[in-house]
Tab-separated table of C-alpha atoms in Angstrom:
chain	number	residue	atom	x	y	z
A	15	THR	CA	75.770	130.386	101.834
A	16	PRO	CA	77.414	129.645	98.460
A	17	THR	CA	79.740	127.187	100.190
A	18	GLN	CA	76.825	125.354	101.780
A	19	LEU	CA	75.016	125.241	98.437
A	20	LEU	CA	78.066	123.693	96.787
A	21	LEU	CA	78.383	121.142	99.585
A	22	SER	CA	74.721	120.200	99.271
A	23	LEU	CA	75.224	119.551	95.577
A	24	LEU	CA	78.305	117.426	96.279
A	25	LEU	CA	76.748	115.460	99.113
A	26	GLY	CA	73.095	115.434	98.149
A	27	THR	CA	72.147	116.736	101.604
A	28	SER	CA	71.582	119.963	103.506
A	29	ASP	CA	72.681	118.458	106.831
A	30	PHE	CA	75.978	120.254	107.478
A	31	ASP	CA	76.240	119.536	111.207
A	32	ARG	CA	78.197	116.374	110.473
A	33	ASN	CA	79.579	115.852	113.979
A	34	HIS	CA	76.191	116.641	115.603
A	35	ASP	CA	77.346	119.284	118.080
A	36	GLY	CA	74.620	121.793	117.192
A	37	LYS	CA	77.047	124.041	115.289
A	38	ILE	CA	78.281	124.389	111.721
A	39	ASN	CA	82.001	125.081	111.778
A	40	SER	CA	85.364	124.002	110.408
A	41	LEU	CA	85.126	120.600	112.079
A	42	ASP	CA	81.976	119.813	110.083
A	43	TYR	CA	83.737	120.728	106.841
A	44	ALA	CA	86.675	118.550	107.892
A	45	VAL	CA	84.316	115.584	108.280
A	46	ILE	CA	82.752	116.344	104.890
A	47	ALA	CA	86.139	116.644	103.199
A	48	SER	CA	87.268	113.312	104.629
A	49	LEU	CA	84.279	111.650	102.948
A	50	LEU	CA	84.488	113.217	99.482
A	51	PRO	CA	85.671	110.948	96.641
A	52	VAL	CA	89.306	111.076	95.590
A	53	ALA	CA	90.735	111.441	92.108
A	54	SER	CA	90.731	108.765	89.410
A	55	PRO	CA	93.959	106.933	88.545
A	56	THR	CA	96.136	108.345	85.772
A	57	THR	CA	98.797	105.669	85.244
A	58	GLY	CA	99.399	101.960	85.690
A	59	PRO	CA	100.083	99.788	88.750
A	60	SER	CA	102.742	100.658	91.315
A	61	PRO	CA	106.198	99.062	91.247
A	62	THR	CA	107.097	96.674	94.058
A	63	PRO	CA	110.417	96.964	95.950
A	64	GLY	CA	112.081	94.014	97.655
A	65	GLY	CA	115.185	92.927	99.534
A	66	SER	CA	115.752	91.002	102.740
A	67	ASN	CA	114.853	94.040	104.894
A	68	TYR	CA	111.629	94.773	103.056
A	69	ILE	CA	108.285	94.569	104.915
A	70	SER	CA	105.385	93.797	102.578
A	71	ASN	CA	102.417	96.142	102.849
A	72	ALA	CA	100.091	93.185	102.162
A	73	ILE	CA	99.650	93.027	105.957
A	74	CYS	CA	97.626	96.259	105.642
A	75	ASP	CA	95.186	95.068	102.973
A	76	PRO	CA	91.714	96.272	104.109
A	77	ASP	CA	90.177	93.161	102.546
A	78	LEU	CA	91.597	91.254	105.519
A	79	GLY	CA	88.485	92.584	107.235
A	80	PRO	CA	87.688	94.746	110.267
A	81	ALA	CA	88.817	92.117	112.780
A	82	ALA	CA	92.387	92.505	111.514
A	83	PHE	CA	92.597	96.170	112.565
A	84	THR	CA	91.890	98.515	115.445
A	85	THR	CA	91.512	102.282	115.771
A	86	ASN	CA	93.274	102.066	119.153
A	87	VAL	CA	96.624	103.051	117.650
A	88	THR	CA	99.272	102.613	120.355
A	89	ASN	CA	102.413	102.006	118.269
A	90	THR	CA	105.419	103.254	120.289
A	91	TYR	CA	106.601	105.643	117.591
A	92	LEU	CA	103.218	106.700	116.228
A	93	PRO	CA	100.762	106.630	119.168
A	94	PHE	CA	97.768	108.350	117.588
A	95	SER	CA	95.380	107.205	120.328
A	96	THR	CA	97.570	108.007	123.342
A	97	GLY	CA	100.097	110.608	122.191
A	98	TYR	CA	97.984	112.712	119.837
A	99	ILE	CA	95.329	113.823	122.321
A	100	ASN	CA	96.133	117.502	121.651
A	101	GLU	CA	96.859	119.152	118.331
A	102	ARG	CA	100.524	119.732	117.572
A	103	ASN	CA	102.529	121.989	115.294
A	104	LEU	CA	105.757	121.483	113.387
A	105	LEU	CA	107.342	124.762	112.263
A	106	ASN	CA	110.237	125.591	109.966
A	107	THR	CA	111.358	129.005	111.215
A	108	GLY	CA	113.516	129.565	108.129
A	109	THR	CA	110.754	129.160	105.554
A	110	GLY	CA	107.651	129.907	107.625
A	111	PHE	CA	106.170	126.495	106.793
A	112	ASN	CA	103.919	125.107	109.538
A	113	VAL	CA	101.855	121.932	109.736
A	114	ARG	CA	99.201	121.518	112.402
A	115	MET	CA	98.226	117.919	113.071
A	116	ARG	CA	95.271	116.556	115.024
A	117	ILE	CA	93.159	113.422	115.227
A	118	LEU	CA	89.606	114.559	114.501
A	119	ARG	CA	87.221	113.992	117.410
A	120	ASP	CA	83.578	114.669	118.239
A	121	PRO	CA	82.492	116.962	121.117
A	122	GLN	CA	82.742	113.998	123.507
A	123	SER	CA	86.389	113.460	122.437
A	124	ASN	CA	85.576	110.229	120.609
A	125	PRO	CA	87.619	109.860	117.417
A	126	LEU	CA	85.790	110.389	114.156
A	127	ILE	CA	85.936	107.383	111.843
A	128	LYS	CA	86.468	106.914	108.131
A	129	LEU	CA	85.241	103.591	106.700
A	130	ILE	CA	87.617	101.943	104.214
A	131	ASN	CA	85.692	99.573	101.968
A	132	GLY	CA	88.659	97.952	100.244
A	133	ALA	CA	88.564	96.318	96.847
A	134	ASP	CA	85.788	93.875	97.729
A	135	GLY	CA	83.475	96.637	98.981
A	136	GLN	CA	82.411	94.522	101.967
A	137	ASN	CA	83.030	94.590	105.722
A	138	PRO	CA	84.741	98.008	105.824
A	139	VAL	CA	87.671	98.764	108.106
A	140	SER	CA	87.365	101.667	110.560
A	141	ALA	CA	90.194	104.205	110.423
A	142	LEU	CA	91.195	107.281	112.410
A	143	ILE	CA	91.274	110.621	110.581
A	144	LEU	CA	94.452	112.677	110.965
A	145	GLU	CA	94.070	116.249	109.742
A	146	GLU	CA	97.219	117.977	108.503
A	147	TYR	CA	96.721	121.729	108.010
A	148	GLU	CA	99.688	123.255	106.180
A	149	THR	CA	100.476	126.979	105.947
A	150	GLN	CA	103.354	129.064	104.627
A	151	ASN	CA	103.846	132.340	106.491
A	152	GLY	CA	100.210	132.177	107.574
A	153	SER	CA	98.738	131.436	104.124
A	154	LEU	CA	96.990	128.116	103.563
A	155	VAL	CA	98.907	125.659	101.381
A	156	GLU	CA	96.701	122.577	101.720
A	157	THR	CA	94.713	120.491	104.159
A	158	SER	CA	94.838	116.726	104.005
A	159	TYR	CA	92.770	114.070	105.782
A	160	ASN	CA	94.748	110.871	106.336
A	161	TRP	CA	93.306	107.498	107.379
A	162	PHE	CA	95.048	105.087	109.761
A	163	ALA	CA	94.446	101.911	111.744
A	164	GLN	CA	96.704	99.432	113.534
A	165	THR	CA	97.050	95.717	112.826
A	166	VAL	CA	95.768	93.178	115.332
A	167	GLY	CA	97.494	89.809	115.192
A	168	GLY	CA	98.867	88.647	111.869
A	169	GLN	CA	102.558	88.742	110.948
A	170	LEU	CA	103.392	92.144	112.474
A	171	PRO	CA	100.821	93.113	115.120
A	172	GLY	CA	101.050	96.768	116.082
A	173	THR	CA	101.833	98.029	112.581
A	174	VAL	CA	100.238	101.374	111.738
A	175	CYS	CA	98.593	101.060	108.328
A	176	TYR	CA	97.960	103.984	105.989
A	177	PHE	CA	94.732	103.704	103.977
A	178	GLY	CA	94.970	106.919	101.988
A	179	GLU	CA	94.289	110.616	102.132
A	180	ASN	CA	92.087	113.326	100.711
A	181	VAL	CA	94.079	116.408	99.698
A	182	CYS	CA	92.197	119.716	99.780
A	183	LEU	CA	93.659	122.866	98.227
A	184	PRO	CA	92.600	126.449	99.059
A	185	GLY	CA	89.145	127.310	97.763
A	186	PRO	CA	85.565	126.244	98.448
A	187	PRO	CA	86.187	123.105	98.659
A	188	ASN	CA	88.846	121.778	96.298
A	189	CYS	CA	89.315	118.253	97.623
A	190	GLY	CA	90.358	115.148	95.750
A	191	ALA	CA	93.416	117.027	94.476
A	192	SER	CA	96.512	115.299	93.094
A	193	GLY	CA	97.940	112.883	95.636
A	194	SER	CA	94.515	111.856	96.953
A	195	TRP	CA	93.981	108.098	97.091
A	196	GLU	CA	92.151	105.376	98.987
A	197	ALA	CA	93.198	101.763	99.494
A	198	GLY	CA	90.988	99.390	97.534
A	199	GLN	CA	90.463	101.668	94.569
A	200	PRO	CA	91.980	100.480	91.272
A	201	ASN	CA	95.788	100.388	91.530
A	202	ALA	CA	95.782	101.683	95.112
A	203	ARG	CA	97.037	99.542	97.986
A	204	ALA	CA	97.301	100.366	101.680
A	205	GLY	CA	100.764	101.289	102.925
A	206	ILE	CA	102.712	100.978	106.157
A	207	MET	CA	103.153	104.197	108.119
A	208	MET	CA	105.048	102.678	111.044
A	209	PRO	CA	106.110	99.089	111.790
A	210	PRO	CA	106.235	97.862	115.407
A	211	GLN	CA	109.298	98.852	117.424
A	212	ALA	CA	111.026	95.468	117.162
A	213	TYR	CA	111.194	95.858	113.373
A	214	LEU	CA	112.646	99.384	113.387
A	215	THR	CA	116.221	98.343	112.626
A	216	VAL	CA	118.654	100.141	110.344
A	217	GLY	CA	117.984	99.282	106.707
A	218	ARG	CA	114.420	98.097	107.256
A	219	ASN	CA	112.183	99.450	104.488
A	220	TRP	CA	108.563	99.454	103.358
A	221	LEU	CA	106.035	101.305	101.216
A	222	ILE	CA	104.204	104.176	102.898
A	223	GLU	CA	102.086	104.982	99.840
A	224	ASP	CA	101.466	102.386	97.140
A	225	ALA	CA	99.220	104.278	94.746
A	226	ALA	CA	101.458	105.613	91.986
A	227	ALA	CA	98.424	105.850	89.714
A	228	TYR	CA	97.208	108.676	91.976
A	229	SER	CA	100.600	110.426	92.231
A	230	ALA	CA	101.093	108.810	95.637
A	231	TYR	CA	104.091	106.460	95.826
A	232	GLU	CA	106.558	106.733	98.671
A	233	ASP	CA	108.879	104.429	100.547
A	234	GLY	CA	110.285	104.575	104.075
A	235	LYS	CA	113.668	103.321	105.275
A	236	VAL	CA	115.184	103.338	108.754
A	237	GLN	CA	118.462	105.252	108.568
A	238	LEU	CA	119.352	105.705	112.259
A	239	THR	CA	118.026	104.497	115.616
A	240	GLY	CA	118.684	105.396	119.248
A	241	ILE	CA	119.611	109.010	118.586
A	242	THR	CA	118.971	112.147	120.658
A	243	PHE	CA	117.310	115.101	118.970
A	244	THR	CA	116.252	118.535	120.234
A	245	THR	CA	113.327	120.644	119.028
A	246	PRO	CA	111.678	123.738	120.563
A	247	ALA	CA	109.367	121.273	122.364
A	248	GLY	CA	112.283	119.620	124.184
A	249	THR	CA	115.031	117.022	123.879
A	250	PHE	CA	114.025	113.490	122.912
A	251	ASN	CA	115.939	110.234	123.310
A	252	ASN	CA	115.775	106.914	121.432
A	253	VAL	CA	114.663	108.782	118.320
A	254	ILE	CA	114.449	106.994	114.963
A	255	TYR	CA	115.434	108.748	111.735
A	256	ILE	CA	113.524	107.622	108.648
A	257	LEU	CA	114.277	108.513	105.043
A	258	GLU	CA	111.272	108.755	102.732
A	259	ASP	CA	110.644	109.125	99.020
A	260	ASN	CA	113.886	107.421	97.975
A	261	GLY	CA	115.845	109.625	100.379
A	262	ASN	CA	114.380	112.920	99.182
A	263	SER	CA	112.714	113.660	102.526
A	264	ASN	CA	113.201	112.668	106.139
A	265	LYS	CA	111.335	112.479	109.438
A	266	ARG	CA	112.226	111.807	113.078
A	267	TYR	CA	109.981	110.050	115.583
A	268	ALA	CA	110.261	109.886	119.372
A	269	PRO	CA	108.840	107.055	121.512
A	270	GLY	CA	105.520	107.880	123.133
A	271	VAL	CA	105.351	111.127	121.148
A	272	GLY	CA	105.347	110.472	117.403
A	273	MET	CA	106.739	112.754	114.720
A	274	ILE	CA	109.053	115.468	116.045
A	275	SER	CA	110.590	116.651	112.768
A	276	ASP	CA	109.613	116.738	109.110
A	277	GLU	CA	112.726	117.844	107.263
A	278	GLY	CA	113.283	121.402	108.589
A	279	ALA	CA	109.964	121.632	110.436
A	280	LEU	CA	110.343	120.919	114.178
A	281	LEU	CA	107.842	120.113	116.909
A	282	THR	CA	107.008	123.287	118.856
A	283	GLY	CA	105.297	124.133	122.138
A	284	SER	CA	103.047	121.698	123.943
A	285	TYR	CA	101.813	118.494	122.329
């Protein structure tokens, strides 16, 4: 097909069964998209915040080596390995915006892995691949493939690190769009997606994305803890409320579950 021809030119291969299940389907294209190169930087280095409540994202540097990280992500508020077994949807009924999230897995339910080489290009770190498929009233907005691992030991063991994402817009395939980045590329540093529970106190802040050169720079700050919040999926206790992007967006996370709201989009159905 024309799409397969384009992929063969991009990848230098005609092997499209990338998860080796004997079929060529959307999961294969998801694997391919997660491996395509991201955009080149457009501006200078990222700024660095500070303050007594600031957690440095240096703990997520992939050049610390593979022994510093695990793909068994069990963080209480972002349990990708234990709480994201099934795909989940967050829906804003007012706008029709929906995001479907899932950890990509092979037919044997083993998580697919993205290797993060870091700046030194040696001893890559293995990362989980979280697919976020966004639609507006049923029409595709974008698909992104996000890469995560959890720290082992070090200053804050149990921190979920964010190593980048590949943003794909509608079309055959239009990946590496604005906002795509990978830790270790010039002016791109790994961020913190979720600190361990003991560090989730009001005022605590960190960088989620530290790649301003790729149009990806975002902070997180704990605004509230211990709250109760209800979505169509149920009522959740001990929820944390996090402001992002200098307060321009917000998310809520429930223990043992993960994200239950993204601004006006709420967790729906089973998860």
